[in-house]
Amino acid sequence: MLLSLSSQNVIQYLQAAGLFSMEDGASYKSVLPGSHQKNVNLLVNLAGDQQLLVKQECKSSFDSSNHEFFNEWLFHQLLQKFPVIGNIGAIASLLLHYDPENSILVRSYLSEYLELGEFYHQHNTFPTEIATAIGNTLAGLHRATFQRKEYRDFMSTAPAGQFRYSFYNPAQGLGSINQEIFSQVPTEALEFYTLYQRYESLESAIADLAYEWSPCCLTHNDLQLSNILIHSRWGKLDNCLIRLIDWEACGWGDPAFDLGAILASYLKIWLSSLVVDATLNIEESLDLAMIPIEEIQPSLLALLRSYFHAFPVILDYQPNFLNRIIQFAGLALIHDIHNMIQNQKSFERTYLCAFRVAKSLLTMPEKSVLNIFGISAKEILHPEGTKQISLVDKEQQLVRIYYEKTRLRGC
């Protein structure tokens, strides 16, 4: 990397890149809290209340074979070439500048928006209008690019002098776990890795998910709440309630993966609020959650129903599409636990409860639908053709989202 950006030189870099005139004025504002070992994120104020987000990959993580920033630029070019999807407001590109030599991206910063996860944390409410907007936006992207060769060919473009042998299959487990793990994670976290390796059914479910991976449209591939922005005046707007950002991982992929990832993000709100204690078993911990899953269920249903209403063809293409969404959600939870252990070098007992839920989603997706959504798969896919089920009947149909034999001590 030839240039390392900092608060001392970012203004000069932007001026040299032609992104503003010195007469207009500019000032460095701050390093955003989102900066971490992978990227440095700098926020700059321009005249007229415009703000720029300047992102640079850290030297320690920079790799000439890493295509993430190139993917963001390629996505920007895609929207310029194909206005059909470029006109979808929620996914409109914010990219202003790409510098491959120094691994730098510059994009507009949306000061009137905030991260959806932060919105939920502040308000502790889950409006179905927001979830519906997410479902409609995703369906619009997937439907517009579904089995379209021109989009697939465009996304197969490789950086100059490099090759792309195939599109990445994200349906992967944690990889090999060896003795090095003992020096890399807290001792108490070893229980998670022990459980992960214990069940053949879990390994088989992940392998089947990878085998059945079916790339057929353009996908975001990193759809979590932190990559969804909600407008500060969302309740007063008819459109642009949300914006999807950070397209660095986008590519030609499986739409079930996007839906599974966002489903997992919602489930994490519930799972992170669990009450855990050595005197409680997992069922009691789930029942004592500070944010019960019942509070999130209306948004989960609104998201999926709006998606299927806008993109019903996907159910003909993949008849088991809903089950695969559930499985991808379980896989996303497992990877999230692993990443938190690796990055934070800490371990919480709620991770073990989350693992049990993730394992059930992966190995028993059909039975997990009723527990997660509160209604059957038939009611989700065909809401107009099903009758209401009484609360008593619904409770009788519920199945445990974990194996009864494996009640977890200390959780």
Coordinates of C-alpha atoms in Angstrom, one line a residue:
M1 CA 0.0 0.0 0.0
L2 CA 1.6 3.3 -1.1
L3 CA -0.4 5.7 1.0
S4 CA -1.8 5.4 4.5
L5 CA -4.7 7.7 5.2
S6 CA -5.0 9.5 8.5
S7 CA -6.6 12.6 9.9
Q8 CA -3.5 14.6 8.8
N9 CA -3.7 13.8 5.1
V10 CA -7.2 12.8 4.3
I11 CA -8.2 16.3 3.2
Q12 CA -5.3 16.6 0.9
Y13 CA -6.1 13.2 -0.6
L14 CA -9.7 14.1 -1.3
Q15 CA -8.6 17.4 -3.0
A16 CA -6.0 15.6 -5.2
A17 CA -8.7 13.1 -6.2
G18 CA -10.9 16.0 -7.4
L19 CA -13.7 15.3 -4.9
F20 CA -13.9 18.9 -3.7
S21 CA -12.4 22.3 -4.3
M22 CA -10.3 23.9 -1.6
E23 CA -12.4 27.1 -2.1
D24 CA -15.5 25.2 -1.0
G25 CA -13.8 24.2 2.2
A26 CA -13.5 20.9 4.0
S27 CA -12.7 19.7 7.5
Y28 CA -11.8 16.4 9.1
K29 CA -14.5 15.2 11.5
S30 CA -13.6 11.9 13.2
V31 CA -12.6 8.3 12.9
L32 CA -15.9 6.4 13.0
P33 CA -16.5 3.8 15.7
G34 CA -16.9 1.2 13.0
S35 CA -13.2 1.3 12.3
H36 CA -11.5 -2.0 13.2
Q37 CA -8.6 -4.2 12.3
K38 CA -9.9 -4.6 8.8
N39 CA -10.7 -1.1 7.6
V40 CA -10.1 2.5 8.7
N41 CA -13.2 4.7 8.3
L42 CA -12.7 8.5 8.2
L43 CA -15.6 11.0 8.2
V44 CA -15.1 14.4 6.4
N45 CA -17.3 17.4 6.3
L46 CA -17.7 19.4 3.1
A47 CA -19.5 22.6 2.4
G48 CA -23.3 22.5 2.2
D49 CA -23.6 19.9 4.9
Q50 CA -22.3 17.2 2.7
Q51 CA -20.2 14.5 4.3
L52 CA -17.9 11.9 2.9
L53 CA -17.0 8.5 4.3
V54 CA -13.4 7.5 3.4
K55 CA -12.6 3.8 3.8
Q56 CA -9.2 2.3 3.6
E57 CA -8.2 -1.3 4.1
C58 CA -5.6 -1.7 6.8
K59 CA -2.1 -2.8 5.7
S60 CA -2.2 -5.8 8.0
S61 CA -5.2 -7.2 6.1
F62 CA -4.5 -5.9 2.6
D63 CA -4.1 -8.7 0.1
S64 CA -3.9 -8.3 -3.7
S65 CA -6.3 -11.3 -4.0
N66 CA -8.9 -9.6 -1.9
H67 CA -11.8 -8.4 -4.1
E68 CA -14.0 -6.7 -1.5
F69 CA -13.3 -3.0 -2.4
F70 CA -13.3 -4.0 -6.1
N71 CA -16.7 -5.6 -5.6
E72 CA -18.1 -2.4 -4.3
W73 CA -16.8 -0.5 -7.3
L74 CA -18.1 -3.3 -9.6
F75 CA -21.5 -3.0 -8.0
H76 CA -21.4 0.7 -8.6
Q77 CA -20.6 0.2 -12.3
L78 CA -23.4 -2.4 -12.5
L79 CA -26.0 0.1 -11.4
Q80 CA -24.7 2.6 -13.9
K81 CA -25.0 0.1 -16.8
F82 CA -28.3 -1.5 -15.8
P83 CA -30.7 1.3 -14.7
V84 CA -33.4 -1.3 -14.0
I85 CA -31.8 -2.1 -10.7
G86 CA -30.0 1.3 -10.4
N87 CA -33.4 2.9 -10.0
I88 CA -34.2 0.9 -6.9
G89 CA -33.7 3.7 -4.4
A90 CA -32.8 1.6 -1.4
I91 CA -29.8 0.1 -3.2
A92 CA -28.6 3.1 -5.1
S93 CA -24.9 3.4 -5.1
L94 CA -23.2 6.0 -2.8
L95 CA -19.7 5.4 -4.2
L96 CA -17.9 8.5 -5.5
H97 CA -14.3 7.3 -5.8
Y98 CA -12.3 4.0 -6.0
D99 CA -8.5 3.9 -5.7
P100 CA -7.3 0.3 -6.2
E101 CA -3.7 1.1 -5.8
N102 CA -4.1 2.4 -2.2
S103 CA -7.3 0.3 -1.5
I104 CA -9.4 3.3 -0.8
L105 CA -13.1 3.9 -1.3
V106 CA -15.0 7.2 -0.9
R107 CA -18.7 7.4 -0.7
S108 CA -21.4 9.8 0.4
Y109 CA -22.3 9.6 4.1
L110 CA -26.0 9.6 4.9
S111 CA -26.2 11.8 8.0
E112 CA -30.0 11.6 8.1
Y113 CA -29.9 7.8 8.4
L114 CA -28.9 5.5 11.2
E115 CA -28.1 1.8 11.4
L116 CA -31.2 -0.3 11.8
G117 CA -29.6 -2.3 14.7
E118 CA -29.0 1.0 16.5
F119 CA -32.6 2.1 15.8
Y120 CA -33.9 -1.1 17.3
H121 CA -31.6 -0.8 20.3
Q122 CA -32.7 2.8 21.0
H123 CA -36.5 2.4 20.5
N124 CA -36.9 -1.3 21.5
T125 CA -39.7 -1.5 18.9
F126 CA -39.9 -3.4 15.6
P127 CA -42.3 -1.7 13.1
T128 CA -43.5 -4.1 10.4
E129 CA -43.3 -1.3 7.9
I130 CA -39.5 -1.4 8.1
A131 CA -39.3 -5.2 7.7
T132 CA -41.8 -5.0 4.7
A133 CA -39.5 -2.4 3.0
I134 CA -36.5 -4.7 3.5
G135 CA -38.4 -7.7 2.0
N136 CA -39.6 -5.6 -1.0
T137 CA -36.1 -4.2 -1.6
L138 CA -34.5 -7.6 -1.5
A139 CA -37.1 -9.2 -3.7
G140 CA -36.7 -6.3 -6.2
L141 CA -33.0 -6.9 -6.5
H142 CA -33.2 -10.7 -6.7
R143 CA -36.1 -10.7 -9.1
A144 CA -34.5 -8.1 -11.5
T145 CA -31.3 -10.1 -11.8
F146 CA -32.8 -13.6 -11.6
Q147 CA -31.2 -16.0 -14.1
R148 CA -30.1 -13.0 -16.2
K149 CA -26.8 -13.9 -17.9
E150 CA -25.8 -10.3 -18.6
Y151 CA -25.7 -9.6 -14.8
R152 CA -23.9 -12.9 -14.1
D153 CA -21.3 -12.1 -16.7
F154 CA -20.8 -8.6 -15.4
M155 CA -20.3 -9.7 -11.8
S156 CA -17.7 -12.3 -13.0
T157 CA -15.4 -9.4 -14.0
A158 CA -12.0 -9.7 -12.3
P159 CA -9.6 -6.9 -11.3
A160 CA -6.9 -6.1 -13.9
G161 CA -4.3 -8.9 -14.1
Q162 CA -6.3 -11.3 -11.9
F163 CA -8.7 -14.1 -12.5
R164 CA -11.9 -15.3 -10.9
Y165 CA -12.3 -19.0 -11.1
S166 CA -15.8 -19.2 -9.7
F167 CA -18.2 -17.4 -7.5
Y168 CA -17.7 -17.9 -3.7
N169 CA -20.0 -20.4 -2.0
P170 CA -20.7 -19.0 1.5
A171 CA -22.3 -22.2 2.8
Q172 CA -19.2 -23.2 4.7
G173 CA -18.5 -24.4 8.2
L174 CA -15.8 -23.1 10.6
G175 CA -13.0 -25.0 8.9
S176 CA -10.5 -27.2 10.7
I177 CA -10.2 -26.7 14.4
N178 CA -6.8 -27.8 15.7
Q179 CA -4.7 -27.4 18.9
E180 CA -3.8 -23.8 18.0
I181 CA -7.3 -22.8 19.1
F182 CA -6.2 -23.3 22.8
S183 CA -3.9 -20.2 22.5
Q184 CA -6.3 -18.1 20.4
V185 CA -9.6 -18.1 22.4
P186 CA -10.6 -17.9 26.1
T187 CA -10.7 -21.3 27.9
E188 CA -14.4 -21.1 28.5
A189 CA -15.0 -20.7 24.7
L190 CA -13.6 -24.2 24.1
E191 CA -17.0 -25.6 25.0
F192 CA -18.5 -24.0 21.9
Y193 CA -15.9 -25.6 19.6
T194 CA -16.4 -28.9 21.4
L195 CA -20.1 -28.8 20.8
Y196 CA -19.6 -27.7 17.2
Q197 CA -17.5 -30.8 16.4
R198 CA -19.7 -33.2 18.4
Y199 CA -22.7 -33.7 16.2
E200 CA -22.5 -35.5 12.8
S201 CA -26.0 -34.2 12.0
L202 CA -24.7 -30.6 12.1
E203 CA -21.7 -31.4 9.9
S204 CA -24.0 -33.2 7.5
A205 CA -26.5 -30.4 7.4
I206 CA -23.8 -27.8 6.5
A207 CA -22.4 -30.1 3.9
D208 CA -25.8 -30.5 2.3
L209 CA -26.4 -26.8 2.4
A210 CA -23.1 -26.2 0.5
Y211 CA -24.0 -28.9 -2.0
E212 CA -27.4 -27.4 -2.7
W213 CA -26.1 -23.8 -3.0
S214 CA -27.9 -22.4 -6.0
P215 CA -26.5 -19.1 -7.4
C216 CA -29.1 -17.5 -9.6
C217 CA -29.1 -13.8 -9.0
L218 CA -27.2 -10.8 -7.6
T219 CA -26.9 -11.0 -3.8
H220 CA -25.6 -8.7 -1.1
N221 CA -23.9 -11.5 0.9
D222 CA -23.4 -9.5 4.1
L223 CA -27.0 -8.5 5.0
Q224 CA -26.9 -7.7 8.7
L225 CA -28.7 -4.9 10.6
S226 CA -25.5 -2.8 10.6
N227 CA -25.6 -2.7 6.8
I228 CA -29.2 -1.5 6.7
L229 CA -29.9 2.2 7.3
I230 CA -33.2 3.6 8.4
H231 CA -34.2 7.3 7.7
S232 CA -34.6 9.4 10.9
R233 CA -38.0 10.4 9.6
W234 CA -39.0 7.0 8.3
G235 CA -42.5 7.3 9.7
K236 CA -43.2 10.3 7.5
L237 CA -41.8 9.0 4.2
D238 CA -43.5 7.1 1.5
N239 CA -40.2 5.7 0.1
C240 CA -36.5 5.5 0.9
L241 CA -37.3 4.3 4.4
I242 CA -34.2 2.1 4.2
R243 CA -30.9 2.0 2.4
L244 CA -28.7 -1.1 1.9
I245 CA -25.0 -0.3 2.2
D246 CA -21.6 -1.9 2.1
W247 CA -21.7 -4.0 -1.0
E248 CA -18.1 -5.2 -0.7
A249 CA -19.2 -8.9 -0.5
C250 CA -21.8 -8.8 -3.2
G251 CA -21.7 -11.3 -6.1
W252 CA -23.7 -13.8 -8.0
G253 CA -25.3 -16.0 -5.3
D254 CA -28.1 -17.8 -3.7
P255 CA -31.0 -15.5 -2.5
A256 CA -31.7 -17.8 0.4
F257 CA -28.4 -16.8 1.9
D258 CA -29.4 -13.1 2.0
L259 CA -32.7 -13.9 3.7
G260 CA -31.0 -16.3 6.1
A261 CA -28.5 -13.6 7.1
I262 CA -31.0 -11.0 7.9
L263 CA -33.2 -13.5 9.7
A264 CA -30.2 -14.4 11.9
S265 CA -29.6 -10.7 12.6
Y266 CA -33.2 -10.4 14.0
L267 CA -32.8 -13.6 16.0
K268 CA -29.6 -12.2 17.6
I269 CA -31.7 -9.4 19.1
W270 CA -33.7 -12.1 20.9
L271 CA -30.8 -14.4 21.8
S272 CA -28.6 -11.5 23.1
S273 CA -31.3 -10.7 25.6
L274 CA -31.4 -14.1 27.2
V275 CA -31.1 -14.5 31.0
V276 CA -28.5 -17.1 31.7
D277 CA -27.5 -18.6 35.0
A278 CA -26.0 -21.9 36.2
T279 CA -29.4 -22.7 37.8
L280 CA -31.3 -22.3 34.5
N281 CA -31.6 -24.8 31.7
I282 CA -31.8 -23.6 28.1
E283 CA -35.6 -23.7 28.0
E284 CA -35.9 -21.5 31.0
S285 CA -33.3 -19.1 29.6
L286 CA -35.3 -18.8 26.3
D287 CA -38.5 -18.2 28.2
L288 CA -36.9 -15.4 30.3
A289 CA -35.5 -13.4 27.4
M290 CA -35.7 -9.7 28.0
I291 CA -36.9 -9.3 24.3
P292 CA -39.2 -12.3 23.7
I293 CA -39.2 -13.7 20.2
E294 CA -42.9 -12.9 20.0
E295 CA -42.0 -9.2 19.8
I296 CA -39.9 -9.9 16.8
Q297 CA -42.1 -12.4 15.0
P298 CA -44.4 -9.8 13.3
S299 CA -41.3 -8.2 11.6
L300 CA -40.0 -11.6 10.6
L301 CA -43.3 -12.5 9.0
A302 CA -43.7 -9.1 7.3
L303 CA -40.2 -9.4 5.8
L304 CA -40.8 -12.9 4.3
R305 CA -44.3 -12.3 3.2
S306 CA -43.5 -9.1 1.4
Y307 CA -40.5 -10.9 -0.2
F308 CA -42.6 -13.9 -1.5
H309 CA -45.4 -11.6 -2.6
A310 CA -42.9 -9.6 -4.8
F311 CA -40.9 -12.6 -6.0
P312 CA -43.2 -15.7 -6.0
V313 CA -41.2 -17.4 -8.8
I314 CA -38.4 -18.3 -6.4
L315 CA -40.7 -20.9 -4.8
D316 CA -41.1 -22.7 -8.1
Y317 CA -37.4 -22.6 -8.7
Q318 CA -36.5 -23.8 -5.2
P319 CA -39.5 -25.6 -3.6
N320 CA -37.5 -26.0 -0.3
F321 CA -36.6 -22.3 -0.3
L322 CA -38.0 -21.6 3.1
N323 CA -36.2 -24.4 4.8
R324 CA -32.9 -23.3 3.2
I325 CA -33.5 -19.7 4.6
I326 CA -33.9 -21.3 8.1
Q327 CA -30.7 -23.3 7.6
F328 CA -28.7 -20.3 6.4
A329 CA -29.9 -18.4 9.5
G330 CA -28.5 -21.1 11.7
L331 CA -25.2 -21.1 9.8
A332 CA -25.0 -17.3 10.2
L333 CA -25.5 -17.6 13.9
I334 CA -22.6 -20.1 14.2
H335 CA -20.3 -17.9 12.2
D336 CA -21.3 -14.9 14.3
I337 CA -20.4 -16.6 17.5
H338 CA -17.1 -17.7 16.1
N339 CA -16.3 -14.2 14.9
M340 CA -17.2 -12.6 18.2
I341 CA -14.9 -15.0 20.1
Q342 CA -12.1 -14.4 17.6
N343 CA -12.4 -10.6 17.5
Q344 CA -13.3 -9.8 21.1
K345 CA -11.3 -12.5 22.8
S346 CA -14.1 -13.0 25.2
F347 CA -17.0 -15.5 25.7
E348 CA -20.5 -15.1 27.0
R349 CA -22.8 -18.0 28.2
T350 CA -25.5 -16.7 25.8
Y351 CA -23.3 -18.0 23.0
L352 CA -24.0 -21.6 24.0
C353 CA -27.7 -21.0 24.0
A354 CA -27.4 -19.3 20.6
F355 CA -25.5 -22.4 19.4
R356 CA -28.3 -24.7 20.4
V357 CA -30.8 -22.6 18.5
A358 CA -28.5 -22.5 15.5
K359 CA -28.0 -26.3 15.5
S360 CA -31.8 -26.8 15.5
L361 CA -32.2 -24.4 12.6
L362 CA -29.7 -26.3 10.6
T363 CA -30.6 -29.8 11.4
M364 CA -34.4 -29.5 11.9
P365 CA -35.5 -26.6 9.6
E366 CA -39.0 -27.9 9.1
K367 CA -39.7 -28.1 12.8
S368 CA -38.0 -24.8 13.6
V369 CA -40.4 -22.8 11.4
L370 CA -43.2 -22.8 13.9
N371 CA -40.9 -21.9 16.8
I372 CA -39.3 -19.0 15.0
F373 CA -42.3 -17.5 13.2
G374 CA -45.1 -18.7 15.5
I375 CA -47.1 -20.2 12.5
S376 CA -46.6 -23.0 10.0
A377 CA -44.7 -22.9 6.7
K378 CA -48.0 -23.2 4.9
E379 CA -49.4 -20.1 6.7
I380 CA -46.2 -18.1 5.8
L381 CA -46.3 -19.1 2.1
H382 CA -50.0 -19.0 1.6
P383 CA -51.5 -16.7 4.2
E384 CA -54.7 -16.2 2.3
G385 CA -55.6 -19.9 2.2
T386 CA -55.1 -20.8 5.8
K387 CA -57.4 -20.5 8.8
Q388 CA -56.4 -19.0 12.1
I389 CA -55.1 -21.4 14.7
S390 CA -56.0 -20.9 18.3
L391 CA -53.3 -20.2 20.9
V392 CA -54.0 -23.6 22.5
D393 CA -53.6 -25.5 19.3
K394 CA -50.5 -23.5 18.4
E395 CA -48.8 -24.4 21.7
Q396 CA -49.6 -28.1 21.1
Q397 CA -47.9 -27.9 17.7
L398 CA -44.7 -26.3 19.0
V399 CA -41.6 -28.4 19.1
R400 CA -38.4 -27.7 21.0
I401 CA -35.7 -25.9 19.1
Y402 CA -33.0 -28.0 20.7
Y403 CA -32.6 -31.7 21.5
E404 CA -34.1 -32.6 24.8
K405 CA -31.2 -35.0 25.6
T406 CA -28.7 -32.2 25.4
R407 CA -30.0 -29.8 28.1
L408 CA -27.1 -27.4 28.6
R409 CA -25.7 -27.1 32.1
G410 CA -24.6 -23.6 33.2
C411 CA -26.7 -21.8 30.6

